[in-house]
Short mmCIF file of C-alpha atoms in Angstrom, two decimals:
data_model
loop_
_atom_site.label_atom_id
_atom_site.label_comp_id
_atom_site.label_asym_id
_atom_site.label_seq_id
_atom_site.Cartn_x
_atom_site.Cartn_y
_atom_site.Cartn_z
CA UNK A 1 -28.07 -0.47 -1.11
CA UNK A 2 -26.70 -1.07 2.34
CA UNK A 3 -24.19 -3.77 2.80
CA UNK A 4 -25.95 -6.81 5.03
CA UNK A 5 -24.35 -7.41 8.34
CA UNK A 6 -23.11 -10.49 7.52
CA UNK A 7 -20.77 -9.39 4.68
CA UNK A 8 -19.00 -7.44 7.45
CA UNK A 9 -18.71 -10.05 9.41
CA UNK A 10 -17.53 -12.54 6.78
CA UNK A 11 -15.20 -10.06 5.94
CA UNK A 12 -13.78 -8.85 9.55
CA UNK A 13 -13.20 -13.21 10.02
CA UNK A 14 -11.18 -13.05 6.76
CA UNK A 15 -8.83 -10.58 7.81
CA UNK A 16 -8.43 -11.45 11.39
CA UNK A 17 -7.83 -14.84 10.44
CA UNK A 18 -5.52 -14.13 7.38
CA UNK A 19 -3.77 -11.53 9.45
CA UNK A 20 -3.30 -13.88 12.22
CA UNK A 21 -1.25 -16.66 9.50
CA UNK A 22 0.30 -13.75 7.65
CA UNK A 23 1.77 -11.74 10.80
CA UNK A 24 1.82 -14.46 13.63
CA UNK A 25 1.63 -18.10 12.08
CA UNK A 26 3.81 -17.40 9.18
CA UNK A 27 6.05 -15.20 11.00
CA UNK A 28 7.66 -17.77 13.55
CA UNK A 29 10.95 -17.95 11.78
CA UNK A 30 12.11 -15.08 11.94
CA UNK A 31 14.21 -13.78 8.85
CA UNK A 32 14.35 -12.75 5.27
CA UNK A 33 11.52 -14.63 2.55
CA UNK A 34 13.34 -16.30 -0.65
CA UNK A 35 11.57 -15.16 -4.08
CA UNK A 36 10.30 -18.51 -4.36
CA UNK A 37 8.39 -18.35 -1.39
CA UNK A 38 7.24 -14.69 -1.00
CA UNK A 39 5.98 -15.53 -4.71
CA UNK A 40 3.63 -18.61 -3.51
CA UNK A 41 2.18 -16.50 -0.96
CA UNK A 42 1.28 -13.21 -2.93
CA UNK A 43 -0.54 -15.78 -5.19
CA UNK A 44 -2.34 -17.20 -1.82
CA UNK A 45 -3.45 -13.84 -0.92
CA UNK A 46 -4.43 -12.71 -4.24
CA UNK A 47 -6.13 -15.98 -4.49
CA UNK A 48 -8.32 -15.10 -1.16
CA UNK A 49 -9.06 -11.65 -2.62
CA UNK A 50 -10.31 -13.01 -6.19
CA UNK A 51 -12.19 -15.66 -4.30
CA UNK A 52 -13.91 -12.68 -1.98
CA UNK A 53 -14.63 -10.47 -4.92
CA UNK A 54 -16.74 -13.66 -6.08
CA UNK A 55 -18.68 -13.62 -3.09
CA UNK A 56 -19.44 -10.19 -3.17
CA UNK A 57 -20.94 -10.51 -6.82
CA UNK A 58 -22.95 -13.46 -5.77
CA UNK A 59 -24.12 -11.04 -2.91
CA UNK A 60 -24.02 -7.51 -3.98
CA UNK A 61 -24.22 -8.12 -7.90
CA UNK A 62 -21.44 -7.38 -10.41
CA UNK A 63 -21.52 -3.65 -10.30
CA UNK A 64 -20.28 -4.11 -6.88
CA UNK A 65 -17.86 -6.70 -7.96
CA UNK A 66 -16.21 -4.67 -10.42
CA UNK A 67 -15.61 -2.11 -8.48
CA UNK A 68 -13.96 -4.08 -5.78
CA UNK A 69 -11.49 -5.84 -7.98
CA UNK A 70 -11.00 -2.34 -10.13
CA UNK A 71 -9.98 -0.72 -6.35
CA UNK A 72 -8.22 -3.59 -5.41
CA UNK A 73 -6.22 -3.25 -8.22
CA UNK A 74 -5.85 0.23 -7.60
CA UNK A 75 -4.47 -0.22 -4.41
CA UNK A 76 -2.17 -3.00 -4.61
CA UNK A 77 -0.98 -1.38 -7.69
CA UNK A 78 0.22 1.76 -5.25
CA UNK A 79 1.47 -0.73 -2.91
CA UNK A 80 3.63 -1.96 -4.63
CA UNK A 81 5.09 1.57 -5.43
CA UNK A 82 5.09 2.27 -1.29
CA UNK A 83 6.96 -1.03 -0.95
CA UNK A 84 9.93 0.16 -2.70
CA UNK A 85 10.14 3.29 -0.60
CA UNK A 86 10.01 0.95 2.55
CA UNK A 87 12.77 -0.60 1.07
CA UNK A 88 15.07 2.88 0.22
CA UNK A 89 14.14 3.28 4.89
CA UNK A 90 15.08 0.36 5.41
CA UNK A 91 18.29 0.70 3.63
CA UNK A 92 19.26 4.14 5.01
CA UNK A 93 18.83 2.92 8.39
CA UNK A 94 20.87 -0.41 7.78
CA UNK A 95 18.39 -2.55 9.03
CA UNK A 96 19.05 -5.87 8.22
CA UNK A 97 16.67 -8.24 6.62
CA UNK A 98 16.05 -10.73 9.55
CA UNK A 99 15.22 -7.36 11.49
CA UNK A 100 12.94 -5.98 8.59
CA UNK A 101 9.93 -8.45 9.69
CA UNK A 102 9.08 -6.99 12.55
CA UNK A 103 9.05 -3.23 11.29
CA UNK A 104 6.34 -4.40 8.73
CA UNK A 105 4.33 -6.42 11.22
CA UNK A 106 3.80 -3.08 12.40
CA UNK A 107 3.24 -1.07 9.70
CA UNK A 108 0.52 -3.39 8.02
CA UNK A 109 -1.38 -3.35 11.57
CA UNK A 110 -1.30 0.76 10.97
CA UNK A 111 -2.34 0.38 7.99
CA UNK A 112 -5.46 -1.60 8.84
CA UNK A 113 -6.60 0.95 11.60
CA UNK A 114 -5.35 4.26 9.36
CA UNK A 115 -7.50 3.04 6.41
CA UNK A 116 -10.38 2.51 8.28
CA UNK A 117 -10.44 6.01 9.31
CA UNK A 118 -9.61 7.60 6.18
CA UNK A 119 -11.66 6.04 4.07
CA UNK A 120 -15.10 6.82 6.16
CA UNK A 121 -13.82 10.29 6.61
CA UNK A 122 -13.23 10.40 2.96
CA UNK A 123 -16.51 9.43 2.34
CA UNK A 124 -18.37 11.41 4.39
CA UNK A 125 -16.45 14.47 3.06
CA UNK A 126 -17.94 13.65 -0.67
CA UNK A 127 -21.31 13.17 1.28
CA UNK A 128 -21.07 16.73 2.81
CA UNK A 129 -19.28 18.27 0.50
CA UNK A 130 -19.49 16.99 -3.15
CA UNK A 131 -17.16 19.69 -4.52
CA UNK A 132 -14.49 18.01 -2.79
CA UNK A 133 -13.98 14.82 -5.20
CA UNK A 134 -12.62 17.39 -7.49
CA UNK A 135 -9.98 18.89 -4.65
CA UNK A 136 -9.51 14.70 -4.16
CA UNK A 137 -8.53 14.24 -8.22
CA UNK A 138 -6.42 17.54 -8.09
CA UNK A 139 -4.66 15.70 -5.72
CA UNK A 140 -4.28 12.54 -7.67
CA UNK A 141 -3.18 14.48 -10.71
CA UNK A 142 -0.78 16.63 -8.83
CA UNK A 143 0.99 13.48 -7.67
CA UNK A 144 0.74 11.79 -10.70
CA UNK A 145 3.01 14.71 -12.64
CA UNK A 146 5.68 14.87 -9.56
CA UNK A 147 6.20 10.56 -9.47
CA UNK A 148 6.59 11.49 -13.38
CA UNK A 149 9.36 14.48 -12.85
CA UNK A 150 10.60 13.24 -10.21
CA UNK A 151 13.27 10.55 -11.13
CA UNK A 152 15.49 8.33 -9.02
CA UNK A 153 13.93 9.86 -6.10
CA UNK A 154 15.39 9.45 -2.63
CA UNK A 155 13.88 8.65 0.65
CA UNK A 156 15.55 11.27 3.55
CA UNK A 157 14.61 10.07 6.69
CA UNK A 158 15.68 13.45 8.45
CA UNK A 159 13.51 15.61 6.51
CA UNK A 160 10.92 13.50 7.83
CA UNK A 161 8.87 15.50 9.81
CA UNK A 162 8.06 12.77 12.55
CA UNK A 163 11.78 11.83 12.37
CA UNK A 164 12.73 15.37 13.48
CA UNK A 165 10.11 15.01 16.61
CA UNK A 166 11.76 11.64 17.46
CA UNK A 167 15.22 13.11 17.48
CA UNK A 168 14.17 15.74 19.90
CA UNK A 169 12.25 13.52 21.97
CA UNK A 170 14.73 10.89 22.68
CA UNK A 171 18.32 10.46 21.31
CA UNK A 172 19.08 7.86 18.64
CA UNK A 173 21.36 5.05 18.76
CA UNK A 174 22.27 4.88 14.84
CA UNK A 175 25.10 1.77 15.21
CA UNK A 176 22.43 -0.47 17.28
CA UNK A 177 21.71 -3.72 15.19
CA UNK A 178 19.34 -5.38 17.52
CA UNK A 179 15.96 -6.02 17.32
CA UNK A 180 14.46 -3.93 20.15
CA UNK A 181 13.06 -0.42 19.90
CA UNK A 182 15.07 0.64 22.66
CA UNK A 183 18.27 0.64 24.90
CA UNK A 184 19.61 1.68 27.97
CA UNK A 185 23.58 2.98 27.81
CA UNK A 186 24.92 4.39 31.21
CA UNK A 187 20.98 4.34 32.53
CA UNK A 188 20.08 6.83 29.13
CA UNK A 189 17.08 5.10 27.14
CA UNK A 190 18.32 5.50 23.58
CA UNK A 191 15.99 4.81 20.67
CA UNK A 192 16.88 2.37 18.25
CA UNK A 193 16.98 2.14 14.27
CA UNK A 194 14.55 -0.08 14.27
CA UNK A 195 12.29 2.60 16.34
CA UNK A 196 13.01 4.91 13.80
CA UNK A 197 12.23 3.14 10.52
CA UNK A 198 8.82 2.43 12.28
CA UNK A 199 8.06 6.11 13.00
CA UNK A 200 9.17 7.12 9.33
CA UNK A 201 7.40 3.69 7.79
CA UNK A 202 3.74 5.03 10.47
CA UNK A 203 4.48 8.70 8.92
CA UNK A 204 5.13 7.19 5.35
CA UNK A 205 1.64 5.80 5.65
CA UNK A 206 -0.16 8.38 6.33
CA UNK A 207 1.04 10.81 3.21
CA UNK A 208 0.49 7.13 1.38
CA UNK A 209 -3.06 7.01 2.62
CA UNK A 210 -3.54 10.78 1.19
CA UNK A 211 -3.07 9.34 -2.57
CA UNK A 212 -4.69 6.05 -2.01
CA UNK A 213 -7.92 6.70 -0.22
CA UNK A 214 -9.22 9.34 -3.51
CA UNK A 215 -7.72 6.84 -6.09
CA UNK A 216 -10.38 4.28 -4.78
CA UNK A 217 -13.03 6.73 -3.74
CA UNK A 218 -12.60 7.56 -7.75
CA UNK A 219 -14.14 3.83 -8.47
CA UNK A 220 -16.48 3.42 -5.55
CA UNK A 221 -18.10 5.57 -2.67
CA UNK A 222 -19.48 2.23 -1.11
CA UNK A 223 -17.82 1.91 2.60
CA UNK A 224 -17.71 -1.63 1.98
CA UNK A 225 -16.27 -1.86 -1.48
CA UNK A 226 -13.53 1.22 -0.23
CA UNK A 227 -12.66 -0.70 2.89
CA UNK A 228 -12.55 -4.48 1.96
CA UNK A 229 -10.13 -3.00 -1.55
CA UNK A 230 -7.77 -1.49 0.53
CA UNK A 231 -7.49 -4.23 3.42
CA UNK A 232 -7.13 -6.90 0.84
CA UNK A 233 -4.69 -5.02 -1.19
CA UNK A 234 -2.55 -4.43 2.69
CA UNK A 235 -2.85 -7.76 3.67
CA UNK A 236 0.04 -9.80 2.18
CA UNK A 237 2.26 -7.00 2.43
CA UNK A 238 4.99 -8.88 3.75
CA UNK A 239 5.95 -11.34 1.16
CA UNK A 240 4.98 -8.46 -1.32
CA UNK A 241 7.90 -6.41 -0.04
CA UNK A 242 10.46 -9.57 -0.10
CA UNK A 243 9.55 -10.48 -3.32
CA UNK A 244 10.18 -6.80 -4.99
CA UNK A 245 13.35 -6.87 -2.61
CA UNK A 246 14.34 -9.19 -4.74
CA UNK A 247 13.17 -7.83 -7.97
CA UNK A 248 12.95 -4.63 -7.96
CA UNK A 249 15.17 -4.04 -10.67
CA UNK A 250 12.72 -5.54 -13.29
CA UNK A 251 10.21 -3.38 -12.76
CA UNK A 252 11.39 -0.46 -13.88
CA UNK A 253 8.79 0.83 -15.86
CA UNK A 254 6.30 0.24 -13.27
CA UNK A 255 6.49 3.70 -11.02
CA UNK A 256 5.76 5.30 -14.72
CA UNK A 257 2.68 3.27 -14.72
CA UNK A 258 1.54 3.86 -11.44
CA UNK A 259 1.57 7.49 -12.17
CA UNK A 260 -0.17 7.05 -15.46
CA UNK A 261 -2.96 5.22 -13.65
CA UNK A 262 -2.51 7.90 -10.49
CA UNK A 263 -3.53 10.96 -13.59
CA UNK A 264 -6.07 8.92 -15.48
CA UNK A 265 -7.99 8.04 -12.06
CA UNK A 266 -7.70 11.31 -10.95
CA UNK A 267 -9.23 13.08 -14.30
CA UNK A 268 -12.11 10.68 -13.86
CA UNK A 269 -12.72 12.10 -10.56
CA UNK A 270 -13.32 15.68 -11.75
CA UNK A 271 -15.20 14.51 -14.62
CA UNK A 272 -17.30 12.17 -12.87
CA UNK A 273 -19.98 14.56 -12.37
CA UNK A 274 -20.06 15.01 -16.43
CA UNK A 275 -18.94 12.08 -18.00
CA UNK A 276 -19.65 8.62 -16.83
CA UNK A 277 -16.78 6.31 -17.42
CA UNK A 278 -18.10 2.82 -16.86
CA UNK A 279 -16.27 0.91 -13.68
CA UNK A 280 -15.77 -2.16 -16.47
CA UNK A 281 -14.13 0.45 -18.64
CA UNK A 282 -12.10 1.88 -15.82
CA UNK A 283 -10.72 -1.74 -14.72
CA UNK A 284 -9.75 -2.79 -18.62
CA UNK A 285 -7.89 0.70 -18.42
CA UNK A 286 -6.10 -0.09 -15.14
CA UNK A 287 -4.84 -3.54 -16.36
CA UNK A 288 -3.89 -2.51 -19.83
CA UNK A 289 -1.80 -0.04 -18.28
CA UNK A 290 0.23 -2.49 -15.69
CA UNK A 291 0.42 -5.23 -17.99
CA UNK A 292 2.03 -2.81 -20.65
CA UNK A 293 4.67 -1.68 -17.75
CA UNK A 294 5.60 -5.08 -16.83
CA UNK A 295 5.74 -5.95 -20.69
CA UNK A 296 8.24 -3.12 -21.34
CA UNK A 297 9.65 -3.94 -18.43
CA UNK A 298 10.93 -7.27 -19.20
CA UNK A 299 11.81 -6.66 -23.21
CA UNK A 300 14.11 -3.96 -21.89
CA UNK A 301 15.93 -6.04 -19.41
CA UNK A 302 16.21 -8.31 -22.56
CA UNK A 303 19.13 -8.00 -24.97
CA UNK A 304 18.26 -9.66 -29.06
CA UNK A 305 20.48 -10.95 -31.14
CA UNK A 306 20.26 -10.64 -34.69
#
């Protein structure tokens, strides 16, 4: 069934409009967001999502439904996971949290044009080519089993392959603490940290995008449903990344959960043209999994008496 016009346009008002408070409105006072208040604004934002996955069943049916709010999931659950490695850039390029704002305002405004493109050349690679859904979970697994091994990893910029390019384009001025891209010393433009962490956050992104775009396409091969998942699970970013800044040391078990939900999503991709797992099935799955992390989570950050 093909998406009416009108749902696109419903949704394209949304996000300009939520976009517009998130990055421009909201973003007037410049500095770091308190856990209080990054808190109240995830809950806005999830809020608008729950409130547009409603629409879409009262418009597309609950098939549709469910599969929006089992991708949205999806996505915000890896989110969160590629808001802690913005957090290990920031840190190696010192940025300080007033400064971090403006980096993201960037990155989420990637993010909205990147997805748009990889998820309609995603799905038009299934179309084309349906052997490639099971290259797509291969992919999923394969990064599933290396978040698992790999423990305590650590972001290096400089391995960073559009890092390297930068450094050879323009030289890097690694003590600057102000808030502009760029600098002139003795008439030589010097790039900034702040340039940087935006080229490594853009980069980041992308390889982000690689693992994302199949986890959904593993729920849903509906443009609409693909698209309006991912975009809802981006927008918000902001206060999602101060409010993990902040406590990111109770979620420890949750990388171990995103992987677990990385490998079962990707084995239902190479099965899906043998077994059916039912989208309701898949999203019970999906939650049991992150509410279990954030359950562990807590109890082990919690010392009994007895």
């Amino acid at each position: 069934m093909e998406t009416p016009v009108a749902m696109w346009l419903m949704f394209w008002v949304i996000v300009i409009v939520c976009l517009f408070i998130d990055l421009i409105v909201s973003n007037k006072n410049q500095g770091s967001i308190n856990t209080k208040k990054a808190s109240i604004i995830v809950s806005v934002w999830t809020a608008i999502a729950i409130i547009f996955g409603s629409i879409i069943y009262i418009w597309l049916g609950q098939s549709k439904a469910l599969e929006f709010f089992t991708g949205y999931i999806v996505e915000y659950s890896l989110s969160i996971d590629n808001m802690f490695v913005f957090l290990m850039i920031f840190s190696f390029f010192n940025i300080p949290k007033q400064n971090q704002l403006k980096v993201l305002i960037y990155g989420i405004i990637e993010a909205v044009i990147l997805r748009f493109l990889f998820v309609f050349v995603g799905i038009g690679l299934i179309n084309a080519f349906s052997w490639i859904i099971y290259l797509f979970g291969i992919i999923l697994i394969y990064t599933s089993v290396k978040m698992m091994m790999q423990k305590n990893k650590k972001i290096v910029p400089e391995n960073n392959i559009a890092y390297k390019i930068l450094r050879k384009i323009i030289p890097l001025d690694n003590n600057n603490k102000t808030k502009s891209f760029f600098v002139k010393k003795d008439k030589v433009l010097y790039a900034t940290p702040m340039f940087a962490a935006v080229v490594v956050i853009e980069m980041s992104d992308i390889i982000f995008a690689v693992d994302s775009i199949p986890a959904v396409l593993s729920i849903s091969v509906d443009p609409y449903i693909v698209y309006t998942s991912n975009i809802f699970a981006i927008i918000g970013l902001r206060a999602l990344y101060f409010l993990l800044s902040n406590l990111a040391e109770k979620f420890k078990f949750l990388k171990f959960a995103i992987a677990i939900i990385l490998l079962f999503v990707g084995f239902k991709m190479i099965l899906s043209h043998f077994i059916d797992i039912p989208t309701l099935l898949s999203l019970l799955v999906i939650i049991t999994i992150l509410l279990s992390s954030i359950i562990a989570s807590k109890y082990s950050n919690t010392k009994f008496d007895f």
